[in-house]
Amino acid sequence: MSVTGTVCRQILTMLFYMGIGVVLFRRTLISKEGSRSLANLLLYFVLPCVIFQSFCIPRTVEHIQNLLVSFGMAATLLIVSMLVATLLLKRTPIDNFAAAFSNAGFMGLPIVTAVLGSEGVFYVAGFIALLNLLQWTYGQWILSRDRKKISVAAVLKNPIMLSSLAGVIMFVSDIPIPAVMENTLSAISGLNTPLSMIVLGTYLAQTKFSEIIRHGRLYVVSCVRLLLIPCISLLILLLLPQCYEKIALAFLAAAAPVGSNVAIYAQRLDQDYRYAVQLVCASTVLSMLCVPIMSAIAQKFLL
């Protein structure tokens, strides 16, 4: 199956999961507190397991080289993303944050995994780790303009950072993990896609769809996040030699919609939390059309 076909099938599956989240919330089978608990489960346990497992592969010269290249490209794409968001949306902090950082962990990762398999997580792990680090630091500064809000200790305790560090140590040390632990990690990692989309479904259920449709600003930010930044990222990835096509395809994580963390940080820093949730929901819905388009473009130029 083509990359675009695989992405479309994955998007459809994720839509069903999201629909389940909407139904469960509206039938009060999941409350606001329950959706928050599920989000914490994803952030502090499931996603770190996914990241850690991606590094549980044999240490080879090729893998080391690919890891270094993927980290370098991740840093480049994120810097470009932040620059574009700042240039176009600097006046509105929430818009700036939302456009700069994609939902690479909850939505981008399942798409990359569908296209490249479990190996794809290895290529995108650096992107997710750096994205979370920048959200905890630069992202909070955008919203608050207060350096006191940025805690070095909190950054170091970030579960994504810890799992990435532990994974790199495992990879460099070339320590084999027991089969029982590998099976456990695999089973937990399998929860990432359904749980993340169910959580997004609960967010969508808390927002009036009519308000989203009428809010023109949401379309502007979503276009920057889903079309402009991915297109610029694609142009940069074209500079990679053809032998790194798998790393280039992992850029689909950079084409993911607005990350749900913008709502979390907006609420924590006394910003417009409701608007942040609308941004997440609007860009997630629009991504069902935009991500397959970007995958088709990627397939044409990267393969």
CSV table of C-alpha atoms in Angstrom, one decimal:
chain,number,residue,atom,x,y,z
A,1,MET,CA,0.0,0.0,0.0
A,2,SER,CA,1.2,3.5,-0.8
A,3,VAL,CA,2.2,6.0,1.9
A,4,THR,CA,-0.9,8.1,1.3
A,5,GLY,CA,-3.1,5.0,1.4
A,6,THR,CA,-1.6,3.9,4.7
A,7,VAL,CA,-2.0,7.4,6.2
A,8,CYS,CA,-5.6,7.6,5.0
A,9,ARG,CA,-6.4,4.2,6.6
A,10,GLN,CA,-4.7,5.3,9.8
A,11,ILE,CA,-6.6,8.6,9.8
A,12,LEU,CA,-9.9,6.8,9.4
A,13,THR,CA,-9.0,4.5,12.3
A,14,MET,CA,-8.1,7.5,14.5
A,15,LEU,CA,-11.4,9.1,13.6
A,16,PHE,CA,-13.3,6.1,14.9
A,17,TYR,CA,-11.3,6.3,18.1
A,18,MET,CA,-12.0,10.0,18.4
A,19,GLY,CA,-15.7,9.3,17.9
A,20,ILE,CA,-15.6,6.8,20.7
A,21,GLY,CA,-14.2,9.6,22.9
A,22,VAL,CA,-17.0,12.0,21.9
A,23,VAL,CA,-19.7,9.4,22.7
A,24,LEU,CA,-18.2,8.3,26.0
A,25,PHE,CA,-17.9,11.9,27.2
A,26,ARG,CA,-21.4,12.9,26.1
A,27,ARG,CA,-22.9,9.8,27.7
A,28,THR,CA,-21.0,10.9,30.9
A,29,LEU,CA,-19.0,7.6,30.9
A,30,ILE,CA,-15.9,9.8,30.9
A,31,SER,CA,-15.9,13.0,32.9
A,32,LYS,CA,-13.6,16.0,32.6
A,33,GLU,CA,-11.5,14.7,35.4
A,34,GLY,CA,-11.5,11.3,33.8
A,35,SER,CA,-10.2,12.7,30.5
A,36,ARG,CA,-7.5,14.6,32.4
A,37,SER,CA,-6.5,11.3,34.1
A,38,LEU,CA,-6.3,9.6,30.7
A,39,ALA,CA,-4.1,12.4,29.4
A,40,ASN,CA,-1.8,12.0,32.4
A,41,LEU,CA,-1.6,8.3,31.8
A,42,LEU,CA,-0.6,8.9,28.2
A,43,LEU,CA,1.9,11.6,29.1
A,44,TYR,CA,3.5,10.1,32.1
A,45,PHE,CA,3.5,6.4,31.3
A,46,VAL,CA,2.3,5.2,27.8
A,47,LEU,CA,4.2,7.7,25.6
A,48,PRO,CA,7.5,7.3,27.6
A,49,CYS,CA,7.2,3.5,27.1
A,50,VAL,CA,6.7,4.1,23.4
A,51,ILE,CA,9.8,6.3,23.3
A,52,PHE,CA,11.9,4.0,25.4
A,53,GLN,CA,11.0,0.9,23.4
A,54,SER,CA,12.0,2.6,20.1
A,55,PHE,CA,15.6,2.6,21.4
A,56,CYS,CA,15.6,-1.1,22.2
A,57,ILE,CA,17.3,-2.1,18.9
A,58,PRO,CA,20.8,-3.4,18.2
A,59,ARG,CA,23.5,-0.8,18.2
A,60,THR,CA,24.9,-0.6,14.7
A,61,VAL,CA,26.9,2.0,12.8
A,62,GLU,CA,23.8,2.6,10.6
A,63,HIS,CA,21.5,3.1,13.6
A,64,ILE,CA,23.9,5.5,15.3
A,65,GLN,CA,24.2,7.5,12.1
A,66,ASN,CA,20.5,7.6,11.7
A,67,LEU,CA,20.0,8.6,15.3
A,68,LEU,CA,22.4,11.6,14.9
A,69,VAL,CA,20.8,12.7,11.6
A,70,SER,CA,17.3,12.4,13.0
A,71,PHE,CA,18.2,14.5,16.1
A,72,GLY,CA,19.8,17.1,13.8
A,73,MET,CA,16.8,17.3,11.5
A,74,ALA,CA,14.4,17.4,14.5
A,75,ALA,CA,16.3,20.5,15.9
A,76,THR,CA,16.3,22.2,12.5
A,77,LEU,CA,12.6,21.6,11.8
A,78,LEU,CA,11.5,22.8,15.3
A,79,ILE,CA,13.6,25.9,15.1
A,80,VAL,CA,12.1,26.7,11.7
A,81,SER,CA,8.6,26.0,13.0
A,82,MET,CA,9.1,28.4,16.0
A,83,LEU,CA,10.5,31.1,13.7
A,84,VAL,CA,7.6,30.9,11.3
A,85,ALA,CA,5.1,30.9,14.1
A,86,THR,CA,6.8,33.9,15.7
A,87,LEU,CA,6.9,35.9,12.5
A,88,LEU,CA,3.3,35.3,11.6
A,89,LEU,CA,1.5,35.0,15.0
A,90,LYS,CA,3.7,36.9,17.5
A,91,ARG,CA,0.9,39.2,18.7
A,92,THR,CA,-1.2,36.3,20.0
A,93,PRO,CA,0.8,34.1,22.4
A,94,ILE,CA,-1.6,31.1,22.3
A,95,ASP,CA,-1.6,31.2,18.4
A,96,ASN,CA,2.2,31.4,18.4
A,97,PHE,CA,2.6,28.4,20.8
A,98,ALA,CA,-0.1,26.4,18.9
A,99,ALA,CA,1.5,26.9,15.4
A,100,ALA,CA,5.0,26.2,16.6
A,101,PHE,CA,4.4,22.8,18.3
A,102,SER,CA,2.6,19.9,16.7
A,103,ASN,CA,0.8,17.0,18.4
A,104,ALA,CA,3.7,14.7,17.4
A,105,GLY,CA,3.3,12.3,20.3
A,106,PHE,CA,-0.4,11.7,20.4
A,107,MET,CA,-1.2,12.0,16.7
A,108,GLY,CA,2.0,12.2,14.7
A,109,LEU,CA,3.5,9.1,16.2
A,110,PRO,CA,0.6,6.8,15.3
A,111,ILE,CA,0.8,8.0,11.7
A,112,VAL,CA,4.6,7.6,11.5
A,113,THR,CA,4.3,4.1,13.0
A,114,ALA,CA,1.6,3.2,10.4
A,115,VAL,CA,3.9,4.2,7.6
A,116,LEU,CA,7.3,3.0,8.8
A,117,GLY,CA,6.4,0.4,11.5
A,118,SER,CA,8.0,0.4,15.0
A,119,GLU,CA,11.3,1.5,13.4
A,120,GLY,CA,9.7,4.8,12.7
A,121,VAL,CA,9.4,5.6,16.4
A,122,PHE,CA,13.2,5.5,16.5
A,123,TYR,CA,13.5,8.2,13.9
A,124,VAL,CA,10.9,10.5,15.5
A,125,ALA,CA,11.8,10.0,19.1
A,126,GLY,CA,14.3,12.9,19.0
A,127,PHE,CA,11.7,15.2,17.5
A,128,ILE,CA,9.2,14.4,20.3
A,129,ALA,CA,11.8,14.8,23.1
A,130,LEU,CA,13.0,18.1,21.8
A,131,LEU,CA,9.5,19.3,21.2
A,132,ASN,CA,8.5,18.6,24.8
A,133,LEU,CA,11.7,20.3,26.1
A,134,LEU,CA,10.9,23.4,24.0
A,135,GLN,CA,7.3,23.4,25.2
A,136,TRP,CA,8.4,23.3,28.8
A,137,THR,CA,10.8,26.2,28.3
A,138,TYR,CA,10.3,28.4,25.3
A,139,GLY,CA,6.6,27.6,25.1
A,140,GLN,CA,5.9,28.6,28.7
A,141,TRP,CA,7.9,31.8,28.2
A,142,ILE,CA,5.7,32.7,25.1
A,143,LEU,CA,2.6,32.4,27.1
A,144,SER,CA,3.7,34.1,30.3
A,145,ARG,CA,6.8,36.2,29.4
A,146,ASP,CA,8.0,35.2,32.9
A,147,ARG,CA,11.2,33.3,33.2
A,148,LYS,CA,10.2,32.3,36.7
A,149,LYS,CA,7.6,30.0,35.1
A,150,ILE,CA,10.4,28.0,33.6
A,151,SER,CA,11.7,25.4,36.0
A,152,VAL,CA,14.9,23.5,35.2
A,153,ALA,CA,14.0,20.8,37.6
A,154,ALA,CA,10.6,20.3,35.9
A,155,VAL,CA,12.3,20.0,32.5
A,156,LEU,CA,14.7,17.4,33.9
A,157,LYS,CA,11.8,15.5,35.4
A,158,ASN,CA,9.8,15.6,32.2
A,159,PRO,CA,8.8,11.9,31.5
A,160,ILE,CA,9.5,12.2,27.8
A,161,MET,CA,13.0,13.5,28.5
A,162,LEU,CA,13.7,10.8,31.1
A,163,SER,CA,12.5,8.0,28.8
A,164,SER,CA,14.5,9.4,25.9
A,165,LEU,CA,17.6,9.6,28.1
A,166,ALA,CA,17.1,6.1,29.4
A,167,GLY,CA,16.5,4.8,25.9
A,168,VAL,CA,19.7,6.4,24.5
A,169,ILE,CA,21.7,4.9,27.4
A,170,MET,CA,20.2,1.5,26.6
A,171,PHE,CA,20.9,1.9,22.9
A,172,VAL,CA,24.5,3.1,23.4
A,173,SER,CA,25.2,0.4,26.0
A,174,ASP,CA,23.7,-2.2,23.6
A,175,ILE,CA,22.0,-3.9,26.6
A,176,PRO,CA,19.5,-6.6,25.6
A,177,ILE,CA,16.2,-6.4,27.4
A,178,PRO,CA,14.4,-9.6,28.6
A,179,ALA,CA,11.6,-10.9,26.4
A,180,VAL,CA,9.0,-10.4,29.2
A,181,MET,CA,9.9,-6.7,29.5
A,182,GLU,CA,9.9,-6.3,25.7
A,183,ASN,CA,6.4,-7.9,25.5
A,184,THR,CA,5.2,-5.6,28.3
A,185,LEU,CA,6.5,-2.5,26.6
A,186,SER,CA,5.0,-3.5,23.3
A,187,ALA,CA,1.6,-4.1,24.9
A,188,ILE,CA,1.7,-0.7,26.7
A,189,SER,CA,2.9,1.1,23.6
A,190,GLY,CA,-0.1,-0.3,21.7
A,191,LEU,CA,-2.4,1.8,23.9
A,192,ASN,CA,-0.9,5.1,22.5
A,193,THR,CA,-3.1,5.5,19.5
A,194,PRO,CA,-6.5,4.5,20.9
A,195,LEU,CA,-6.1,6.3,24.2
A,196,SER,CA,-4.7,9.5,22.7
A,197,MET,CA,-7.5,9.8,20.2
A,198,ILE,CA,-10.2,9.0,22.8
A,199,VAL,CA,-8.8,11.9,24.9
A,200,LEU,CA,-8.9,14.2,21.9
A,201,GLY,CA,-12.5,13.1,21.4
A,202,THR,CA,-13.4,14.1,24.9
A,203,TYR,CA,-11.8,17.6,24.1
A,204,LEU,CA,-13.9,17.8,21.0
A,205,ALA,CA,-17.1,16.9,22.9
A,206,GLN,CA,-16.5,19.8,25.3
A,207,THR,CA,-16.5,22.3,22.5
A,208,LYS,CA,-19.4,23.7,20.5
A,209,PHE,CA,-18.8,22.8,16.9
A,210,SER,CA,-20.8,25.8,15.7
A,211,GLU,CA,-18.4,28.1,17.6
A,212,ILE,CA,-15.4,26.5,15.9
A,213,ILE,CA,-16.9,26.9,12.4
A,214,ARG,CA,-17.5,30.6,12.9
A,215,HIS,CA,-14.1,31.4,14.4
A,216,GLY,CA,-12.0,32.6,11.5
A,217,ARG,CA,-8.8,32.9,13.5
A,218,LEU,CA,-8.8,29.1,14.1
A,219,TYR,CA,-8.5,28.5,10.3
A,220,VAL,CA,-5.6,30.9,10.0
A,221,VAL,CA,-3.6,29.2,12.8
A,222,SER,CA,-4.5,25.7,11.5
A,223,CYS,CA,-3.3,26.6,8.0
A,224,VAL,CA,0.0,27.7,9.4
A,225,ARG,CA,0.3,24.6,11.5
A,226,LEU,CA,-1.0,22.1,8.9
A,227,LEU,CA,0.1,23.5,5.6
A,228,LEU,CA,2.7,26.2,5.7
A,229,ILE,CA,5.1,24.8,8.3
A,230,PRO,CA,5.0,21.2,6.8
A,231,CYS,CA,5.7,22.6,3.3
A,232,ILE,CA,8.7,24.5,4.6
A,233,SER,CA,9.8,21.4,6.5
A,234,LEU,CA,9.5,19.3,3.3
A,235,LEU,CA,11.7,21.7,1.4
A,236,ILE,CA,14.4,21.3,4.1
A,237,LEU,CA,14.1,17.5,4.1
A,238,LEU,CA,14.7,17.5,0.4
A,239,LEU,CA,18.3,18.4,1.2
A,240,LEU,CA,18.8,14.9,2.8
A,241,PRO,CA,20.4,12.2,0.7
A,242,GLN,CA,18.0,9.6,-0.6
A,243,CYS,CA,19.4,7.0,1.8
A,244,TYR,CA,17.7,8.8,4.6
A,245,GLU,CA,14.2,8.6,3.1
A,246,LYS,CA,12.8,6.9,6.2
A,247,ILE,CA,14.0,9.8,8.4
A,248,ALA,CA,12.5,12.2,5.9
A,249,LEU,CA,9.1,10.4,6.0
A,250,ALA,CA,9.1,10.8,9.8
A,251,PHE,CA,8.5,14.5,9.1
A,252,LEU,CA,4.8,13.5,9.1
A,253,ALA,CA,5.1,14.1,12.8
A,254,ALA,CA,5.9,17.7,12.0
A,255,ALA,CA,2.7,17.9,9.9
A,256,ALA,CA,0.5,16.9,12.9
A,257,PRO,CA,-2.2,19.3,14.2
A,258,VAL,CA,-1.9,21.6,17.2
A,259,GLY,CA,-0.6,19.8,20.2
A,260,SER,CA,-3.0,19.4,23.1
A,261,ASN,CA,-0.3,20.7,25.5
A,262,VAL,CA,-1.3,24.3,24.4
A,263,ALA,CA,-4.5,23.8,26.3
A,264,ILE,CA,-2.7,22.4,29.4
A,265,TYR,CA,-0.2,25.3,29.5
A,266,ALA,CA,-2.9,27.9,28.8
A,267,GLN,CA,-4.9,26.7,31.8
A,268,ARG,CA,-1.9,26.5,34.0
A,269,LEU,CA,-0.7,30.0,33.1
A,270,ASP,CA,-4.2,31.7,33.3
A,271,GLN,CA,-4.5,32.2,29.6
A,272,ASP,CA,-7.6,31.6,27.4
A,273,TYR,CA,-8.0,27.9,28.0
A,274,ARG,CA,-11.3,27.7,26.1
A,275,TYR,CA,-9.8,29.2,23.0
A,276,ALA,CA,-6.8,26.9,23.2
A,277,VAL,CA,-9.1,23.8,23.3
A,278,GLN,CA,-10.9,25.2,20.2
A,279,LEU,CA,-7.6,25.4,18.4
A,280,VAL,CA,-6.7,21.8,19.3
A,281,CYS,CA,-10.1,20.6,18.1
A,282,ALA,CA,-10.2,22.7,14.9
A,283,SER,CA,-6.8,21.7,13.8
A,284,THR,CA,-7.3,18.1,14.6
A,285,VAL,CA,-10.5,17.9,12.5
A,286,LEU,CA,-8.8,19.8,9.6
A,287,SER,CA,-5.8,17.5,9.8
A,288,MET,CA,-8.0,14.6,8.7
A,289,LEU,CA,-7.8,16.3,5.3
A,290,CYS,CA,-4.5,18.1,5.4
A,291,VAL,CA,-2.3,15.2,6.6
A,292,PRO,CA,-3.2,12.9,3.8
A,293,ILE,CA,-2.4,15.7,1.3
A,294,MET,CA,1.0,16.3,2.9
A,295,SER,CA,1.7,12.6,2.9
A,296,ALA,CA,0.9,12.5,-0.8
A,297,ILE,CA,3.3,15.4,-1.5
A,298,ALA,CA,5.9,13.7,0.7
A,299,GLN,CA,5.6,10.4,-1.2
A,300,LYS,CA,6.0,12.2,-4.5
A,301,PHE,CA,9.1,14.2,-3.6
A,302,LEU,CA,10.9,12.1,-0.9
A,303,LEU,CA,10.6,8.5,-2.4
